[in-house]
C-alpha atoms as a printed R data frame, in Angstrom:
    type eleno elety resid chain resno       x       y       z
1   ATOM     1    CA   MET     A     1  86.150 181.715 266.698
2   ATOM     2    CA   ALA     A     2  88.418 184.596 265.646
3   ATOM     3    CA   TYR     A     3  87.058 188.125 265.729
4   ATOM     4    CA   ALA     A     4  86.090 188.970 262.139
5   ATOM     5    CA   GLY     A     5  86.605 192.724 262.480
6   ATOM     6    CA   PHE     A     6  90.299 192.468 261.629
7   ATOM     7    CA   ASP     A     7  89.777 190.377 258.486
8   ATOM     8    CA   LEU     A     8  90.841 192.275 255.351
9   ATOM     9    CA   THR     A     9  89.685 189.644 252.856
10  ATOM    10    CA   GLY     A    10  88.348 191.356 249.753
11  ATOM    11    CA   LYS     A    11  90.119 194.636 250.520
12  ATOM    12    CA   VAL     A    12  92.709 196.248 248.269
13  ATOM    13    CA   ALA     A    13  95.650 198.110 249.797
14  ATOM    14    CA   VAL     A    14  98.288 200.315 248.188
15  ATOM    15    CA   VAL     A    15 101.452 200.829 250.238
16  ATOM    16    CA   ILE     A    16 103.623 203.649 248.922
17  ATOM    17    CA   GLY     A    17 107.197 203.162 250.064
18  ATOM    18    CA   GLY     A    18 106.123 199.564 250.562
19  ATOM    19    CA   THR     A    19 109.191 197.709 249.339
20  ATOM    20    CA   SER     A    20 111.595 198.202 252.250
21  ATOM    21    CA   GLY     A    21 111.706 198.768 255.988
22  ATOM    22    CA   ILE     A    22 108.496 199.801 257.715
23  ATOM    23    CA   GLY     A    23 106.448 199.941 254.523
24  ATOM    24    CA   ARG     A    24 107.351 196.419 253.483
25  ATOM    25    CA   ALA     A    25 106.523 195.029 256.912
26  ATOM    26    CA   ILE     A    26 103.134 196.742 256.785
27  ATOM    27    CA   ALA     A    27 102.488 195.502 253.242
28  ATOM    28    CA   ARG     A    28 103.177 191.961 254.380
29  ATOM    29    CA   GLY     A    29 100.973 192.364 257.456
30  ATOM    30    CA   LEU     A    30  98.036 193.606 255.391
31  ATOM    31    CA   ALA     A    31  98.480 190.668 253.033
32  ATOM    32    CA   GLU     A    32  98.575 188.205 255.910
33  ATOM    33    CA   ALA     A    33  95.294 189.729 257.131
34  ATOM    34    CA   GLY     A    34  93.703 188.923 253.775
35  ATOM    35    CA   ALA     A    35  94.133 192.031 251.603
36  ATOM    36    CA   ASP     A    36  95.450 192.125 248.081
37  ATOM    37    CA   VAL     A    37  98.386 194.527 248.295
38  ATOM    38    CA   VAL     A    38 100.198 196.760 245.819
39  ATOM    39    CA   ALA     A    39 103.618 197.655 247.251
40  ATOM    40    CA   SER     A    40 105.172 200.499 245.275
41  ATOM    41    CA   SER     A    41 108.385 202.504 245.383
42  ATOM    42    CA   ARG     A    42 110.879 204.099 243.002
43  ATOM    43    CA   ARG     A    43 113.019 200.999 242.430
44  ATOM    44    CA   ALA     A    44 111.643 198.422 240.013
45  ATOM    45    CA   GLU     A    45 113.781 195.603 241.384
46  ATOM    46    CA   GLN     A    46 112.412 196.143 244.906
47  ATOM    47    CA   VAL     A    47 108.859 196.313 243.563
48  ATOM    48    CA   GLU     A    48 109.399 192.980 241.810
49  ATOM    49    CA   GLU     A    49 110.962 191.344 244.865
50  ATOM    50    CA   THR     A    50 108.160 192.486 247.174
51  ATOM    51    CA   ALA     A    51 105.476 191.483 244.678
52  ATOM    52    CA   LYS     A    52 106.841 187.934 244.638
53  ATOM    53    CA   GLU     A    53 106.746 187.854 248.437
54  ATOM    54    CA   LEU     A    54 103.115 189.008 248.479
55  ATOM    55    CA   GLU     A    55 102.151 186.468 245.836
56  ATOM    56    CA   GLY     A    56 103.858 183.838 247.945
57  ATOM    57    CA   LEU     A    57 101.299 184.643 250.630
58  ATOM    58    CA   GLY     A    58  98.521 183.882 248.160
59  ATOM    59    CA   ARG     A    59  97.640 187.518 247.406
60  ATOM    60    CA   ARG     A    60  97.244 189.367 244.150
61  ATOM    61    CA   THR     A    61  99.295 192.446 243.327
62  ATOM    62    CA   VAL     A    62 100.473 194.640 240.472
63  ATOM    63    CA   ARG     A    63 103.983 195.842 239.762
64  ATOM    64    CA   VAL     A    64 104.109 199.629 239.481
65  ATOM    65    CA   THR     A    65 106.887 202.030 240.451
66  ATOM    66    CA   SER     A    66 106.081 205.436 241.902
67  ATOM    67    CA   ASP     A    67 107.731 208.523 243.325
68  ATOM    68    CA   VAL     A    68 105.885 210.711 245.834
69  ATOM    69    CA   CYS     A    69 107.653 213.739 244.357
70  ATOM    70    CA   ASP     A    70 105.982 213.013 241.007
71  ATOM    71    CA   GLY     A    71 102.208 213.337 241.043
72  ATOM    72    CA   ALA     A    72 101.884 211.744 237.593
73  ATOM    73    CA   SER     A    73 103.501 208.545 238.884
74  ATOM    74    CA   LEU     A    74 100.989 208.416 241.747
75  ATOM    75    CA   GLU     A    75  98.129 208.868 239.282
76  ATOM    76    CA   LYS     A    76  99.569 205.972 237.275
77  ATOM    77    CA   LEU     A    77  99.718 203.853 240.425
78  ATOM    78    CA   LEU     A    78  96.057 204.542 241.199
79  ATOM    79    CA   VAL     A    79  94.950 203.830 237.624
80  ATOM    80    CA   ALA     A    80  96.879 200.543 237.502
81  ATOM    81    CA   SER     A    81  95.486 199.431 240.858
82  ATOM    82    CA   VAL     A    82  91.902 200.264 239.923
83  ATOM    83    CA   LYS     A    83  92.304 198.585 236.532
84  ATOM    84    CA   GLU     A    84  93.433 195.375 238.216
85  ATOM    85    CA   PHE     A    85  91.160 195.351 241.260
86  ATOM    86    CA   GLY     A    86  88.361 197.823 240.541
87  ATOM    87    CA   LYS     A    87  89.060 199.869 243.674
88  ATOM    88    CA   VAL     A    88  91.512 200.880 246.368
89  ATOM    89    CA   ASP     A    89  90.225 200.531 249.936
90  ATOM    90    CA   ILE     A    90  93.407 201.249 251.891
91  ATOM    91    CA   LEU     A    91  96.307 203.640 251.329
92  ATOM    92    CA   VAL     A    92  99.477 203.546 253.434
93  ATOM    93    CA   ASN     A    93 101.946 206.408 253.015
94  ATOM    94    CA   SER     A    94 105.341 205.092 254.085
95  ATOM    95    CA   ALA     A    95 107.795 206.807 251.727
96  ATOM    96    CA   GLY     A    96 110.291 208.921 253.642
97  ATOM    97    CA   THR     A    97 113.819 210.225 253.909
98  ATOM    98    CA   THR     A    98 116.048 211.924 256.461
99  ATOM    99    CA   LYS     A    99 119.462 213.522 256.809
100 ATOM   100    CA   ARG     A   100 121.116 214.470 260.074
101 ATOM   101    CA   GLY     A   101 122.852 217.806 260.442
102 ATOM   102    CA   ALA     A   102 123.217 220.856 262.676
103 ATOM   103    CA   THR     A   103 120.247 223.095 261.983
104 ATOM   104    CA   ALA     A   104 122.260 226.344 261.946
105 ATOM   105    CA   ASP     A   105 124.167 225.095 258.902
106 ATOM   106    CA   TYR     A   106 121.480 222.937 257.318
107 ATOM   107    CA   SER     A   107 121.139 223.632 253.606
108 ATOM   108    CA   GLU     A   108 117.843 224.847 252.245
109 ATOM   109    CA   ALA     A   109 118.125 222.231 249.489
110 ATOM   110    CA   ASP     A   110 118.294 219.395 252.039
111 ATOM   111    CA   TRP     A   111 115.440 220.936 254.037
112 ATOM   112    CA   ASN     A   112 113.264 221.211 250.945
113 ATOM   113    CA   LYS     A   113 114.034 217.652 249.816
114 ATOM   114    CA   ILE     A   114 112.926 216.189 253.136
115 ATOM   115    CA   LEU     A   115 109.765 218.295 253.368
116 ATOM   116    CA   GLU     A   116 108.955 217.551 249.724
117 ATOM   117    CA   THR     A   117 109.218 213.805 250.249
118 ATOM   118    CA   ASN     A   118 107.861 213.299 253.752
119 ATOM   119    CA   LEU     A   119 105.133 215.928 253.957
120 ATOM   120    CA   THR     A   120 104.217 217.170 250.483
121 ATOM   121    CA   GLY     A   121 104.597 213.643 249.104
122 ATOM   122    CA   THR     A   122 102.129 212.399 251.698
123 ATOM   123    CA   LEU     A   123  99.723 215.180 250.738
124 ATOM   124    CA   ARG     A   124  99.978 214.297 247.036
125 ATOM   125    CA   ALA     A   125  99.148 210.660 247.653
126 ATOM   126    CA   CYS     A   126  96.291 211.565 250.006
127 ATOM   127    CA   GLN     A   127  94.814 213.909 247.397
128 ATOM   128    CA   ILE     A   128  95.069 211.468 244.503
129 ATOM   129    CA   PHE     A   129  93.841 208.365 246.326
130 ATOM   130    CA   GLY     A   130  91.536 210.368 248.597
131 ATOM   131    CA   LYS     A   131  89.462 211.584 245.634
132 ATOM   132    CA   HIS     A   132  88.924 207.959 244.608
133 ATOM   133    CA   MET     A   133  87.834 207.074 248.143
134 ATOM   134    CA   ILE     A   134  85.581 210.129 248.441
135 ATOM   135    CA   GLU     A   135  83.829 209.101 245.231
136 ATOM   136    CA   ARG     A   136  83.297 205.606 246.656
137 ATOM   137    CA   ARG     A   137  82.235 207.006 250.051
138 ATOM   138    CA   THR     A   138  84.616 204.685 251.860
139 ATOM   139    CA   GLY     A   139  88.311 204.270 252.525
140 ATOM   140    CA   ARG     A   140  91.173 204.051 254.980
141 ATOM   141    CA   ILE     A   141  94.309 206.189 254.822
142 ATOM   142    CA   ILE     A   142  97.225 205.422 257.127
143 ATOM   143    CA   ASN     A   143 100.105 207.892 257.224
144 ATOM   144    CA   ILE     A   144 103.450 207.276 258.904
145 ATOM   145    CA   ALA     A   145 104.242 209.914 261.499
146 ATOM   146    CA   SER     A   146 107.020 209.583 264.108
147 ATOM   147    CA   ILE     A   147 107.877 210.089 267.740
148 ATOM   148    CA   SER     A   148 109.458 213.273 266.392
149 ATOM   149    CA   SER     A   149 105.939 214.459 265.579
150 ATOM   150    CA   PHE     A   150 105.715 215.063 269.352
151 ATOM   151    CA   VAL     A   151 109.231 215.579 270.736
152 ATOM   152    CA   GLY     A   152 112.454 217.137 269.498
153 ATOM   153    CA   LEU     A   153 115.352 214.976 268.389
154 ATOM   154    CA   LEU     A   154 118.868 216.335 268.068
155 ATOM   155    CA   GLU     A   155 119.960 217.500 264.586
156 ATOM   156    CA   VAL     A   156 116.997 216.190 262.575
157 ATOM   157    CA   ALA     A   157 114.924 219.375 262.520
158 ATOM   158    CA   ALA     A   158 113.766 218.938 258.909
159 ATOM   159    CA   TYR     A   159 112.642 215.369 259.516
160 ATOM   160    CA   SER     A   160 110.912 216.330 262.758
161 ATOM   161    CA   ALA     A   161 109.150 219.286 261.139
162 ATOM   162    CA   SER     A   162 107.976 217.082 258.274
163 ATOM   163    CA   LYS     A   163 106.616 214.442 260.628
164 ATOM   164    CA   ALA     A   164 104.887 217.006 262.835
165 ATOM   165    CA   GLY     A   165 103.302 218.193 259.607
166 ATOM   166    CA   VAL     A   166 102.200 214.655 258.745
167 ATOM   167    CA   ALA     A   167 100.471 214.359 262.123
168 ATOM   168    CA   SER     A   168  98.695 217.682 261.630
169 ATOM   169    CA   LEU     A   169  97.752 216.862 258.036
170 ATOM   170    CA   THR     A   170  96.322 213.538 259.202
171 ATOM   171    CA   LYS     A   171  94.006 215.257 261.673
172 ATOM   172    CA   SER     A   172  92.960 217.910 259.165
173 ATOM   173    CA   LEU     A   173  92.046 215.338 256.518
174 ATOM   174    CA   ALA     A   174  90.232 213.225 259.110
175 ATOM   175    CA   VAL     A   175  87.979 216.182 259.896
176 ATOM   176    CA   GLU     A   176  87.389 217.042 256.231
177 ATOM   177    CA   TRP     A   177  86.788 213.544 254.911
178 ATOM   178    CA   ALA     A   178  84.833 211.893 257.724
179 ATOM   179    CA   GLN     A   179  81.603 212.967 256.020
180 ATOM   180    CA   TYR     A   180  82.589 210.808 253.015
181 ATOM   181    CA   GLY     A   181  83.300 207.667 255.022
182 ATOM   182    CA   VAL     A   182  87.071 208.040 254.708
183 ATOM   183    CA   CYS     A   183  89.022 207.458 257.929
184 ATOM   184    CA   VAL     A   184  92.467 209.081 258.061
185 ATOM   185    CA   ASN     A   185  94.869 208.002 260.791
186 ATOM   186    CA   ALA     A   186  98.606 207.728 261.343
187 ATOM   187    CA   ILE     A   187 101.069 205.425 263.046
188 ATOM   188    CA   ALA     A   188 103.897 207.046 265.001
189 ATOM   189    CA   PRO     A   189 106.690 204.474 265.228
190 ATOM   190    CA   GLY     A   190 109.229 204.685 267.998
191 ATOM   191    CA   VAL     A   191 112.762 203.546 267.241
192 ATOM   192    CA   PHE     A   192 112.846 200.845 264.585
193 ATOM   193    CA   PRO     A   193 116.218 200.175 262.943
194 ATOM   194    CA   THR     A   194 115.851 200.232 259.148
195 ATOM   195    CA   PRO     A   195 118.291 200.873 256.287
196 ATOM   196    CA   LEU     A   196 117.280 204.545 256.584
197 ATOM   197    CA   ASN     A   197 118.511 205.019 260.159
198 ATOM   198    CA   GLU     A   198 120.493 202.011 261.379
199 ATOM   199    CA   LYS     A   199 123.860 203.769 261.134
200 ATOM   200    CA   LEU     A   200 122.562 206.388 263.582
201 ATOM   201    CA   LEU     A   201 121.415 203.748 266.067
202 ATOM   202    CA   THR     A   202 123.597 200.669 266.138
203 ATOM   203    CA   GLY     A   203 126.243 200.909 268.857
204 ATOM   204    CA   THR     A   204 126.034 204.700 269.046
205 ATOM   205    CA   ALA     A   205 125.481 207.097 271.943
206 ATOM   206    CA   ARG     A   206 122.269 208.168 270.227
207 ATOM   207    CA   GLY     A   207 121.036 204.586 270.026
208 ATOM   208    CA   ASN     A   208 121.944 203.967 273.656
209 ATOM   209    CA   GLU     A   209 120.013 207.049 274.745
210 ATOM   210    CA   PHE     A   210 116.939 205.856 272.865
211 ATOM   211    CA   LEU     A   211 117.207 202.505 274.658
212 ATOM   212    CA   MET     A   212 117.553 204.245 278.015
213 ATOM   213    CA   ARG     A   213 114.419 206.291 277.356
214 ATOM   214    CA   THR     A   214 112.355 203.309 276.176
215 ATOM   215    CA   PRO     A   215 110.774 201.353 279.053
216 ATOM   216    CA   MET     A   216 110.904 198.110 277.064
217 ATOM   217    CA   LYS     A   217 114.715 198.598 276.768
218 ATOM   218    CA   ARG     A   218 114.911 197.514 273.151
219 ATOM   219    CA   PHE     A   219 114.327 198.767 269.635
220 ATOM   220    CA   GLY     A   220 111.183 197.785 267.808
221 ATOM   221    CA   ARG     A   221 111.001 195.172 265.077
222 ATOM   222    CA   VAL     A   222 109.326 196.441 261.919
223 ATOM   223    CA   GLU     A   223 106.859 193.555 261.891
224 ATOM   224    CA   GLU     A   224 105.529 194.898 265.207
225 ATOM   225    CA   LEU     A   225 103.974 197.781 263.253
226 ATOM   226    CA   ALA     A   226 101.822 195.476 261.150
227 ATOM   227    CA   GLY     A   227  99.160 194.958 263.809
228 ATOM   228    CA   ALA     A   228  98.557 198.691 264.171
229 ATOM   229    CA   ALA     A   229  98.183 199.003 260.403
230 ATOM   230    CA   VAL     A   230  95.797 196.050 260.174
231 ATOM   231    CA   PHE     A   231  93.671 197.533 262.960
232 ATOM   232    CA   LEU     A   232  93.459 200.985 261.372
233 ATOM   233    CA   ALA     A   233  92.714 199.459 257.957
234 ATOM   234    CA   SER     A   234  89.997 197.161 259.246
235 ATOM   235    CA   ASP     A   235  86.317 197.354 260.115
236 ATOM   236    CA   ALA     A   236  87.393 197.142 263.752
237 ATOM   237    CA   ALA     A   237  88.486 200.799 263.418
238 ATOM   238    CA   SER     A   238  85.330 202.039 261.688
239 ATOM   239    CA   PHE     A   239  84.836 204.816 264.300
240 ATOM   240    CA   VAL     A   240  88.517 205.736 264.574
241 ATOM   241    CA   THR     A   241  89.742 208.755 262.629
242 ATOM   242    CA   GLY     A   242  92.267 211.513 263.310
243 ATOM   243    CA   GLU     A   243  94.219 209.181 265.602
244 ATOM   244    CA   ILE     A   244  98.026 209.169 265.811
245 ATOM   245    CA   LEU     A   245  98.698 205.673 267.135
246 ATOM   246    CA   ARG     A   246 102.056 205.448 268.898
247 ATOM   247    CA   VAL     A   247 103.978 202.187 268.659
248 ATOM   248    CA   ASP     A   248 107.075 203.063 270.645
249 ATOM   249    CA   GLY     A   249 107.678 200.626 273.508
250 ATOM   250    CA   GLY     A   250 106.437 203.257 275.948
251 ATOM   251    CA   MET     A   251 108.971 205.926 275.013
252 ATOM   252    CA   LEU     A   252 106.580 208.881 274.810
253 ATOM   253    CA   ALA     A   253 104.886 207.815 278.031
254 ATOM   254    CA   SER     A   254 108.212 207.719 279.822
255 ATOM   255    CA   GLY     A   255 109.376 210.096 282.504
256 ATOM   256    CA   VAL     A   256 111.846 208.509 284.948
257 ATOM   257    CA   ASN     A   257 112.906 204.964 284.105
258 ATOM   258    CA   GLN     A   258 115.050 204.142 287.165
């Protein structure tokens, strides 16, 4: 008999940034584990496409766009989800952006855009959905950190700073909200080619260095993040909070590989 602790039947998940890349893979994984899933992003056509995929798995959903830079849109997303399902049990914050550039010449506008999306956007969603969970005295929040939360990567200082902030915010909220039954954790993906970063990785010196530093000698597949999300969202993780779960093929554990 399968272990029931990972079963998400009856749970409702909202995945922000859930219509492409890592977020979409996580949304699908949560649905396959039994949850009804609302996958939201800025683009209505991607929301519609992902909703059809989730319904094809036999799950319920709602079609709502959102922008983490717009708190009103996140409020609308919460209201629509609660209207349809009566609650939100699980929040995944997967919206993000990046732009490579030498830090000495990096524009303040680009810096602010990345911090606003990756860090402040995560905070907004945590505040809005966190209040709902605090009122219910239960909930799971899963943020998306990065290997760059822990180590420096060349010419992505804004992205790295934002993701270090996400890791710190995750731990701070875990401490504050544990008393309300809300567990706040993060996943730190290693190198997973997505539309956001594939041009930096495929056939490049940067991509080859990542492969050299990863003991498994390959990039991750986005669906390999789903299991970590299901675990953190499930009753199996009821005593886990403030954790930054690395899914990186051993990269951050690595010293000498040959």
